[in-house]
Amino acid sequence: MAETEALFSLLRQTADPAAAMAIERVVRHGADRALNRINVLAFAAREGLDEEAAIAAFLHAAHLGLFDLSWNVLCPGCGGVLDANATLGTLDRSSYSCTLCAAGYEPTLDEMVEVTFTVNPRVRQIAAHEPDRLPMHEYFRQIFWSSGVDLPDEIEAQLDEIIIEAIELPPGEKALLSLQLPRGFIIVFDPVTHSVQFIDADSEETRERRSLSLVIDAVHAPNETVRLQPGPLRLTLENRTGRRVLPGLFIAGEALHTLIGRRRPFLTAKRLLSNQTFRDIYRTETLNVDQRLKITSLTFLFTDLKGSTRLYERVGDLAAFDLVREHFRVLGDIVAAEAGAIVKTIGDAVMATFPTPERAVAAALRMREAMRSLNAAHGSEDLVLKIGLHEGPCLAVSLNERQDYFGQTVNIASRVQGLAESQAIYATGSVVERPEVSSLLARTGLTPLARRRALRGIDDEVTLYEIP
């Protein structure tokens, strides 16, 4: 207990005070399930916290050992967790399949990988630390479905409407269920191994008893859909795994679709990788050198100081260094405030990422104004910033022991910045043409000016927008 008290004390010193207090409250008094796979965005909304402050606080709490991070690969269809990883570096499969949805997916960091936080067992023991002892409805809530599925508090009653029959089957054991198979599409499914058997019972009812067997093992290879007439069914279930399983017969109808169809925002891996606190704390603990993880949409912002060489000649190394360092500090604060992260600095240039184009444009506008304020404070025009923005797909990679990005989107963003003039913001159509960006510019009274320009390495000219 003394160790935990010391960790909470450190958290209050490093994180937003309100967020730290909310975390301490839930650890001390929250229900068990409230401390397993915490959806930080839902937590922030419930506690009235700023999302970025809540994310940073949980990252600090995890770094201190109060929580464990989990990088969960999700099925876009049913919201089930297909794979749970303690680190992003262990997410090394090129494809995942969901047996419940009978679909395969190539993982992306946008909406298919969530990041959740579970209280460390040294801080507080909760039921989910021993998932094989959870009752079926809590196993579904806390283990099978992701934090993005907005489940009701009383999930047991809703599952009872969907489940015809269910059983807890210990390892190595066999069970025989006798039941009345209703008309419709029925799924025999085990949430532990994801073993599945589809039954198409959409035909005329019979009084003759049918038999069906399902072996549950670690492979859970997909089975062909079985066509059976509604009526008496003898179902044999055999558990060939080394752990308890929870097979049940589910009616694939409106009630099931309604249950899993309610979704809520969750913390994606893409958003976390573009979070400055995460990059500062977990600088070398993200991707393995051989990993290439896809992101379908990320916004890149590049800046550079115009005439910095002449600045050093004019005011001297020491004064110029202080100015440039101040410029880096201001840009870093703005990037973090707009939910972005600085990937790296190259000389006097900055490469930053943002989860959405509107946050990147907001940051660019604030950067330009900040440079004007710095120049006014120093009575000069020494800090002249050029900014370029582009959005698109990319790969998250590890380069030089640092999490970085690779791809044509990165190249285009860099070259767009290279075309920018003094104090200009240049952006591509994929940024400016977003409705959220259009609304932002309209609110600030700015009208982007379109122009066709050639980019090195790009065959055709592209339309760029100058934000005056």
Coordinates of C-alpha atoms in Angstrom, one line a residue:
M1 CA 0.0 0.0 0.0
A2 CA 2.9 2.4 0.8
E3 CA 4.3 1.8 -2.6
T4 CA 1.0 2.5 -4.3
E5 CA 0.6 5.7 -2.3
A6 CA 4.1 6.8 -3.5
L7 CA 3.1 6.1 -7.1
F8 CA -0.1 8.2 -6.8
S9 CA 2.0 11.0 -5.3
L10 CA 4.3 10.9 -8.3
L11 CA 1.3 10.8 -10.7
R12 CA -0.1 14.0 -9.1
Q13 CA 3.3 15.6 -9.8
T14 CA 3.6 14.6 -13.5
A15 CA 0.0 14.6 -14.8
D16 CA -2.9 17.0 -14.9
P17 CA -4.2 17.3 -11.3
A18 CA -7.9 16.6 -12.2
A19 CA -7.0 13.6 -14.3
A20 CA -4.7 12.2 -11.6
M21 CA -7.4 12.6 -9.0
A22 CA -10.0 10.8 -11.2
I23 CA -7.6 7.9 -11.8
E24 CA -6.8 7.6 -8.1
R25 CA -10.6 7.6 -7.4
V26 CA -11.4 4.8 -9.8
V27 CA -8.5 2.7 -8.6
R28 CA -9.6 3.0 -5.0
H29 CA -13.4 2.9 -5.4
G30 CA -14.3 1.8 -8.9
A31 CA -15.9 -1.6 -9.7
D32 CA -13.6 -4.3 -11.0
R33 CA -14.8 -4.0 -14.6
A34 CA -14.2 -0.3 -14.5
L35 CA -10.4 -1.0 -14.1
N36 CA -10.1 -3.5 -17.0
R37 CA -9.3 -2.3 -20.5
I38 CA -10.2 1.2 -19.7
N39 CA -11.5 3.3 -22.7
V40 CA -9.7 6.6 -22.0
L41 CA -12.0 8.7 -24.1
A42 CA -15.1 7.3 -22.4
F43 CA -13.3 7.8 -19.0
A44 CA -12.6 11.5 -19.9
A45 CA -16.2 12.1 -21.0
R46 CA -17.5 10.5 -17.8
E47 CA -15.2 12.5 -15.5
G48 CA -15.5 15.8 -17.4
L49 CA -11.8 15.8 -18.4
D50 CA -10.0 17.1 -21.4
E51 CA -9.2 14.0 -23.6
E52 CA -5.5 14.9 -24.2
A53 CA -5.0 15.5 -20.4
A54 CA -6.6 12.1 -19.7
I55 CA -4.5 10.3 -22.3
A56 CA -1.3 11.9 -20.9
A57 CA -2.3 11.0 -17.3
F58 CA -2.9 7.3 -18.1
L59 CA 0.4 7.2 -20.0
H60 CA 2.2 8.6 -17.0
A61 CA 0.3 6.1 -14.7
A62 CA 1.3 3.2 -17.0
H63 CA 4.9 4.4 -17.0
L64 CA 4.8 4.4 -13.2
G65 CA 3.4 0.9 -13.1
L66 CA -0.1 1.7 -12.0
F67 CA -1.6 0.3 -15.2
D68 CA -0.6 -2.1 -18.0
L69 CA -1.1 -1.1 -21.6
S70 CA -2.8 -3.4 -24.1
W71 CA -2.7 -3.0 -27.9
N72 CA -5.8 -4.9 -29.1
V73 CA -6.5 -5.9 -32.7
L74 CA -10.2 -5.5 -33.3
C75 CA -12.7 -6.9 -35.8
P76 CA -14.3 -3.9 -37.6
G77 CA -17.5 -6.0 -37.9
C78 CA -18.4 -7.3 -34.4
G79 CA -16.0 -5.3 -32.4
G80 CA -14.4 -8.4 -30.9
V81 CA -10.7 -8.5 -29.8
L82 CA -8.9 -10.7 -32.2
D83 CA -5.5 -10.4 -30.5
A84 CA -4.2 -8.6 -27.4
N85 CA -0.6 -7.5 -27.2
A86 CA 1.4 -6.0 -24.3
T87 CA 3.5 -3.9 -26.7
L88 CA 3.0 -2.7 -30.2
G89 CA 6.2 -4.5 -31.1
T90 CA 4.5 -7.9 -30.7
L91 CA 1.7 -7.0 -33.2
D92 CA 3.5 -8.9 -36.0
R93 CA 0.8 -10.6 -38.1
S94 CA 0.0 -9.4 -41.6
S95 CA -3.6 -10.5 -41.4
Y96 CA -6.3 -11.4 -38.9
S97 CA -9.6 -13.3 -39.3
C98 CA -12.8 -13.1 -37.3
T99 CA -14.5 -16.4 -37.2
L100 CA -17.7 -14.9 -35.8
C101 CA -18.0 -12.5 -38.8
A102 CA -16.3 -15.0 -41.2
A103 CA -14.1 -12.2 -42.5
G104 CA -10.4 -11.5 -42.8
Y105 CA -8.6 -8.2 -42.3
E106 CA -5.3 -6.6 -42.8
P107 CA -4.5 -4.7 -39.6
T108 CA -4.3 -0.9 -39.7
L109 CA -3.5 1.4 -36.8
D110 CA -6.5 3.8 -37.5
E111 CA -9.5 1.9 -36.3
M112 CA -8.4 -1.7 -36.0
V113 CA -6.0 -1.4 -33.0
E114 CA -7.2 0.1 -29.8
V115 CA -5.1 1.0 -26.7
T116 CA -6.5 0.3 -23.3
F117 CA -5.3 0.4 -19.7
T118 CA -5.8 -2.3 -17.1
V119 CA -4.9 -1.8 -13.4
N120 CA -1.7 -3.6 -12.5
P121 CA -2.3 -6.5 -10.1
R122 CA 0.3 -5.2 -7.7
V123 CA -1.9 -2.1 -7.3
R124 CA -5.3 -3.8 -7.1
Q125 CA -6.5 -7.3 -7.9
I126 CA -9.6 -7.5 -10.1
A127 CA -11.6 -10.4 -11.5
A128 CA -10.3 -9.9 -15.1
H129 CA -6.8 -10.7 -14.0
E130 CA -8.1 -14.3 -14.0
P131 CA -10.4 -14.2 -17.0
D132 CA -11.0 -18.0 -17.0
R133 CA -13.0 -17.5 -13.8
L134 CA -15.3 -14.8 -15.2
P135 CA -18.9 -15.7 -15.8
M136 CA -19.9 -15.8 -19.5
H137 CA -21.6 -12.4 -19.7
E138 CA -18.6 -10.7 -18.0
Y139 CA -16.2 -12.6 -20.2
F140 CA -17.9 -11.1 -23.2
R141 CA -17.9 -7.6 -21.7
Q142 CA -14.4 -7.5 -20.4
I143 CA -12.4 -9.8 -22.6
F144 CA -14.1 -10.6 -25.9
W145 CA -15.6 -7.2 -26.9
S146 CA -13.4 -4.1 -27.3
S147 CA -13.8 -0.9 -25.4
G148 CA -15.4 0.6 -28.5
V149 CA -18.6 -1.5 -28.2
D150 CA -21.0 0.5 -26.0
L151 CA -22.4 -2.3 -23.9
P152 CA -25.3 -1.8 -21.5
D153 CA -24.8 -2.1 -17.8
E154 CA -27.1 -5.1 -17.6
I155 CA -25.6 -7.1 -20.4
E156 CA -26.7 -10.4 -18.9
A157 CA -30.4 -9.8 -19.6
Q158 CA -29.7 -8.9 -23.2
L159 CA -27.5 -11.9 -23.8
D160 CA -30.3 -14.1 -22.4
E161 CA -32.4 -12.9 -25.3
I162 CA -29.8 -14.0 -27.8
I163 CA -28.4 -17.2 -26.3
I164 CA -30.5 -20.4 -26.7
E165 CA -28.2 -22.5 -24.6
A166 CA -24.7 -22.1 -23.1
I167 CA -22.3 -24.1 -21.0
E168 CA -19.1 -23.8 -19.1
L169 CA -16.8 -26.6 -20.3
P170 CA -13.6 -27.5 -18.4
P171 CA -10.5 -28.5 -20.3
G172 CA -10.5 -31.9 -21.8
E173 CA -14.2 -32.5 -21.1
K174 CA -17.2 -33.3 -23.4
A175 CA -20.9 -32.2 -23.0
L176 CA -24.1 -33.2 -24.7
L177 CA -26.9 -30.6 -25.1
S178 CA -30.4 -31.5 -26.1
L179 CA -32.4 -28.5 -27.2
Q180 CA -35.0 -27.2 -29.6
L181 CA -33.4 -25.5 -32.6
P182 CA -35.4 -22.5 -33.7
R183 CA -35.9 -21.2 -37.2
G184 CA -33.2 -18.8 -38.4
F185 CA -29.5 -18.4 -38.5
I186 CA -27.8 -19.8 -35.5
I187 CA -24.1 -19.5 -34.4
V188 CA -22.4 -21.9 -32.1
F189 CA -19.6 -19.8 -30.7
D190 CA -17.0 -19.9 -28.0
P191 CA -15.6 -16.4 -27.1
V192 CA -12.4 -17.9 -25.5
T193 CA -11.0 -19.8 -28.5
H194 CA -13.2 -18.0 -31.1
S195 CA -14.3 -21.5 -32.4
V196 CA -17.5 -21.2 -34.4
Q197 CA -20.1 -23.3 -36.3
F198 CA -22.8 -21.7 -38.4
I199 CA -26.2 -23.4 -38.6
D200 CA -28.7 -22.4 -41.3
A201 CA -32.1 -23.5 -39.9
D202 CA -34.3 -21.5 -42.3
S203 CA -36.4 -24.4 -43.6
E204 CA -39.5 -26.4 -42.6
E205 CA -39.6 -27.7 -39.0
T206 CA -39.1 -31.4 -38.2
R207 CA -39.8 -33.6 -35.3
E208 CA -36.9 -35.9 -36.1
R209 CA -33.9 -35.4 -33.8
R210 CA -30.7 -34.2 -35.5
S211 CA -27.2 -34.5 -34.2
L212 CA -24.2 -32.2 -34.5
S213 CA -20.7 -32.3 -33.0
L214 CA -18.2 -29.4 -32.5
V215 CA -14.6 -29.9 -31.4
I216 CA -13.2 -26.8 -29.7
D217 CA -9.4 -26.5 -30.0
A218 CA -6.7 -23.9 -30.3
V219 CA -6.8 -23.9 -34.1
H220 CA -10.5 -22.9 -34.4
A221 CA -10.4 -23.4 -38.2
P222 CA -13.6 -22.2 -39.9
N223 CA -16.3 -24.8 -40.5
E224 CA -18.7 -25.1 -43.4
T225 CA -22.2 -23.8 -42.6
V226 CA -24.5 -26.7 -41.7
R227 CA -28.1 -26.7 -42.9
L228 CA -30.5 -28.2 -40.4
Q229 CA -34.2 -28.2 -40.1
P230 CA -35.6 -26.4 -37.0
G231 CA -36.5 -28.9 -34.3
P232 CA -34.9 -31.3 -31.8
L233 CA -31.1 -31.1 -31.8
R234 CA -28.5 -33.2 -29.9
L235 CA -25.3 -31.0 -29.8
T236 CA -22.0 -32.6 -28.7
L237 CA -19.3 -30.2 -27.6
E238 CA -15.7 -31.3 -26.9
N239 CA -13.1 -29.1 -25.3
R240 CA -9.6 -30.1 -26.6
T241 CA -7.9 -27.1 -25.1
G242 CA -6.0 -26.6 -21.9
R243 CA -8.5 -24.0 -20.5
R244 CA -12.1 -23.5 -19.7
V245 CA -14.3 -22.6 -22.7
L246 CA -17.8 -21.0 -22.9
P247 CA -19.6 -22.3 -26.0
G248 CA -23.2 -21.1 -26.6
L249 CA -25.8 -21.1 -29.3
F250 CA -26.6 -17.5 -30.4
I251 CA -29.5 -16.3 -32.5
A252 CA -28.0 -14.2 -35.3
G253 CA -30.9 -11.7 -35.4
E254 CA -31.8 -8.1 -34.7
A255 CA -31.1 -8.4 -30.9
L256 CA -27.5 -9.4 -31.5
H257 CA -26.9 -6.8 -34.2
T258 CA -28.4 -4.1 -31.9
L259 CA -26.2 -5.2 -28.9
I260 CA -22.9 -5.0 -30.8
G261 CA -24.0 -2.1 -33.1
R262 CA -23.8 0.6 -30.5
R263 CA -20.2 2.0 -30.8
R264 CA -18.3 4.7 -29.1
P265 CA -14.9 6.4 -29.8
F266 CA -11.8 4.7 -28.4
L267 CA -8.1 5.5 -28.2
T268 CA -6.6 4.2 -31.5
A269 CA -3.0 3.2 -31.9
K270 CA -2.7 5.9 -34.6
R271 CA -3.8 8.6 -32.2
L272 CA -1.4 7.4 -29.5
L273 CA 1.5 7.3 -31.9
S274 CA 0.8 10.9 -32.7
N275 CA 0.6 11.9 -29.0
Q276 CA 3.6 13.9 -27.7
T277 CA 3.5 12.4 -24.2
F278 CA 3.6 8.9 -25.6
R279 CA 6.5 9.7 -27.8
D280 CA 8.4 11.3 -24.9
I281 CA 7.8 8.5 -22.4
Y282 CA 8.0 5.5 -24.8
R283 CA 10.6 6.8 -27.1
T284 CA 12.3 3.4 -27.8
E285 CA 9.5 1.0 -26.8
T286 CA 7.2 0.9 -29.8
L287 CA 7.9 -0.8 -33.0
N288 CA 10.4 -3.5 -33.8
V289 CA 12.9 -2.8 -36.6
D290 CA 11.2 -5.2 -39.0
Q291 CA 7.6 -4.0 -38.5
R292 CA 5.7 -2.2 -41.1
L293 CA 2.3 -1.2 -39.8
K294 CA -0.2 0.5 -42.1
I295 CA -2.0 3.8 -41.3
T296 CA -4.7 4.7 -43.8
S297 CA -4.9 8.4 -42.9
L298 CA -2.3 10.6 -41.1
T299 CA -1.6 14.3 -41.5
F300 CA 1.9 15.5 -41.7
L301 CA 3.2 19.0 -41.0
F302 CA 6.7 20.1 -42.0
T303 CA 8.2 23.5 -41.0
D304 CA 11.5 25.2 -41.8
L305 CA 13.0 28.5 -40.9
K306 CA 13.8 30.6 -43.9
G307 CA 17.2 32.2 -44.0
S308 CA 18.5 30.6 -40.8
T309 CA 22.1 30.5 -42.1
R310 CA 22.0 34.3 -42.6
L311 CA 20.5 34.6 -39.1
Y312 CA 23.6 33.0 -37.6
E313 CA 25.8 35.3 -39.5
R314 CA 23.9 38.4 -38.6
V315 CA 23.3 38.0 -34.9
G316 CA 26.0 35.5 -33.9
D317 CA 25.9 31.8 -32.9
L318 CA 24.8 32.3 -29.3
A319 CA 21.9 34.7 -30.0
A320 CA 20.8 32.7 -33.0
F321 CA 20.8 29.5 -31.1
D322 CA 18.7 31.0 -28.4
L323 CA 16.2 32.2 -30.9
V324 CA 16.0 28.9 -32.7
R325 CA 15.7 27.0 -29.4
E326 CA 12.8 29.3 -28.4
H327 CA 11.1 28.6 -31.8
F328 CA 11.4 24.9 -31.2
R329 CA 9.9 25.2 -27.7
V330 CA 6.9 27.2 -29.0
L331 CA 6.3 24.8 -31.9
G332 CA 6.5 21.8 -29.6
D333 CA 3.9 23.4 -27.2
I334 CA 1.5 24.1 -30.1
V335 CA 1.9 20.6 -31.6
A336 CA 1.1 19.0 -28.2
A337 CA -1.8 21.3 -27.6
E338 CA -3.4 20.3 -30.9
A339 CA -3.1 16.5 -30.2
G340 CA 0.0 16.1 -32.3
A341 CA 3.5 14.9 -31.8
I342 CA 6.9 16.0 -33.1
V343 CA 8.5 13.0 -34.9
K344 CA 11.9 14.6 -35.4
T345 CA 13.8 17.8 -36.0
I346 CA 16.2 18.1 -39.0
G347 CA 18.4 21.2 -38.6
D348 CA 16.0 24.0 -38.1
A349 CA 13.0 22.0 -39.5
V350 CA 10.3 20.1 -37.7
M351 CA 8.3 17.0 -38.8
A352 CA 5.1 16.5 -36.9
T353 CA 2.0 14.3 -37.2
F354 CA -1.6 14.9 -36.3
P355 CA -4.5 12.4 -36.2
T356 CA -6.8 14.7 -38.3
P357 CA -6.2 17.5 -40.9
E358 CA -8.1 20.1 -38.9
R359 CA -5.8 19.7 -35.9
A360 CA -2.8 20.1 -38.2
V361 CA -4.2 23.3 -39.8
A362 CA -5.1 24.7 -36.4
A363 CA -1.5 24.1 -35.3
A364 CA -0.1 25.7 -38.5
L365 CA -2.2 28.9 -38.0
R366 CA -1.1 29.1 -34.3
M367 CA 2.6 28.5 -35.3
R368 CA 2.5 31.4 -37.8
E369 CA 1.0 33.8 -35.2
A370 CA 3.5 32.6 -32.6
M371 CA 6.4 33.4 -34.9
R372 CA 5.0 36.9 -35.5
S373 CA 4.7 37.4 -31.7
L374 CA 8.2 36.2 -31.1
N375 CA 9.5 38.5 -33.8
A376 CA 7.6 41.5 -32.3
A377 CA 9.0 40.7 -28.9
H378 CA 12.6 40.7 -30.3
G379 CA 12.0 43.7 -32.5
S380 CA 13.1 41.8 -35.6
E381 CA 11.9 39.6 -38.5
D382 CA 14.4 36.9 -37.8
L383 CA 12.0 33.9 -37.4
V384 CA 10.4 33.4 -40.8
L385 CA 8.5 30.1 -40.9
K386 CA 7.5 28.0 -43.9
I387 CA 4.9 25.3 -43.4
G388 CA 3.6 22.5 -45.5
L389 CA 0.8 20.0 -44.9
H390 CA -0.4 16.8 -46.5
E391 CA -2.6 13.9 -45.5
G392 CA -2.7 10.3 -46.6
P393 CA -1.7 6.7 -46.0
C394 CA 1.7 5.7 -44.7
L395 CA 3.7 3.1 -42.8
A396 CA 4.7 3.3 -39.2
V397 CA 8.3 2.1 -39.0
S398 CA 11.3 2.1 -36.7
L399 CA 14.3 4.1 -38.0
N400 CA 17.4 4.9 -36.1
E401 CA 15.9 3.5 -32.9
R402 CA 12.9 5.8 -33.2
Q403 CA 9.4 5.4 -34.2
D404 CA 9.1 7.1 -37.7
Y405 CA 6.9 7.1 -40.8
F406 CA 7.6 6.1 -44.4
G407 CA 5.8 6.5 -47.7
Q408 CA 4.8 8.9 -50.5
T409 CA 2.6 10.9 -48.1
V410 CA 5.6 11.8 -46.1
N411 CA 7.6 12.7 -49.2
I412 CA 4.8 14.9 -50.6
A413 CA 4.4 16.8 -47.3
S414 CA 8.1 17.6 -47.1
R415 CA 8.1 18.8 -50.7
V416 CA 5.0 20.9 -50.2
Q417 CA 6.8 22.7 -47.4
G418 CA 9.8 23.2 -49.7
L419 CA 7.6 25.2 -52.0
A420 CA 6.2 27.4 -49.3
E421 CA 7.2 31.1 -49.2
S422 CA 7.9 33.3 -46.2
Q423 CA 5.3 32.9 -43.5
A424 CA 3.2 30.9 -45.9
I425 CA 1.2 27.8 -45.2
Y426 CA 0.8 25.4 -48.1
A427 CA -1.5 22.4 -48.0
T428 CA -2.8 19.8 -50.4
G429 CA -6.4 19.2 -51.4
S430 CA -6.6 16.2 -49.1
V431 CA -6.2 18.6 -46.2
V432 CA -8.0 21.8 -47.3
E433 CA -11.0 20.1 -48.9
R434 CA -12.0 18.4 -45.7
P435 CA -15.3 19.8 -44.3
E436 CA -13.8 20.3 -40.8
V437 CA -10.9 22.3 -42.3
S438 CA -13.2 24.4 -44.5
S439 CA -15.2 25.3 -41.4
L440 CA -12.1 26.2 -39.4
L441 CA -10.8 28.5 -42.2
A442 CA -14.2 30.1 -42.6
R443 CA -14.4 30.8 -38.9
T444 CA -11.0 32.6 -39.1
G445 CA -11.9 34.5 -42.2
L446 CA -9.3 32.9 -44.4
T447 CA -9.8 31.8 -48.0
P448 CA -7.2 29.4 -49.4
L449 CA -5.8 30.2 -52.8
A450 CA -5.5 27.3 -55.2
R451 CA -2.5 27.0 -57.6
R452 CA -1.0 24.2 -59.7
R453 CA 2.6 23.4 -58.8
A454 CA 5.0 20.6 -59.7
L455 CA 6.5 18.5 -57.0
R456 CA 9.8 16.8 -57.4
G457 CA 9.3 13.1 -58.0
I458 CA 5.6 13.4 -58.8
D459 CA 4.8 13.0 -62.5
D460 CA 1.7 15.3 -62.7
E461 CA 1.3 18.8 -61.3
V462 CA -0.8 18.9 -58.1
T463 CA -3.2 21.5 -56.7
L464 CA -1.8 23.2 -53.7
Y465 CA -3.6 25.7 -51.5
E466 CA -1.9 28.7 -49.9
I467 CA -3.5 29.8 -46.7
P468 CA -2.9 33.5 -46.5

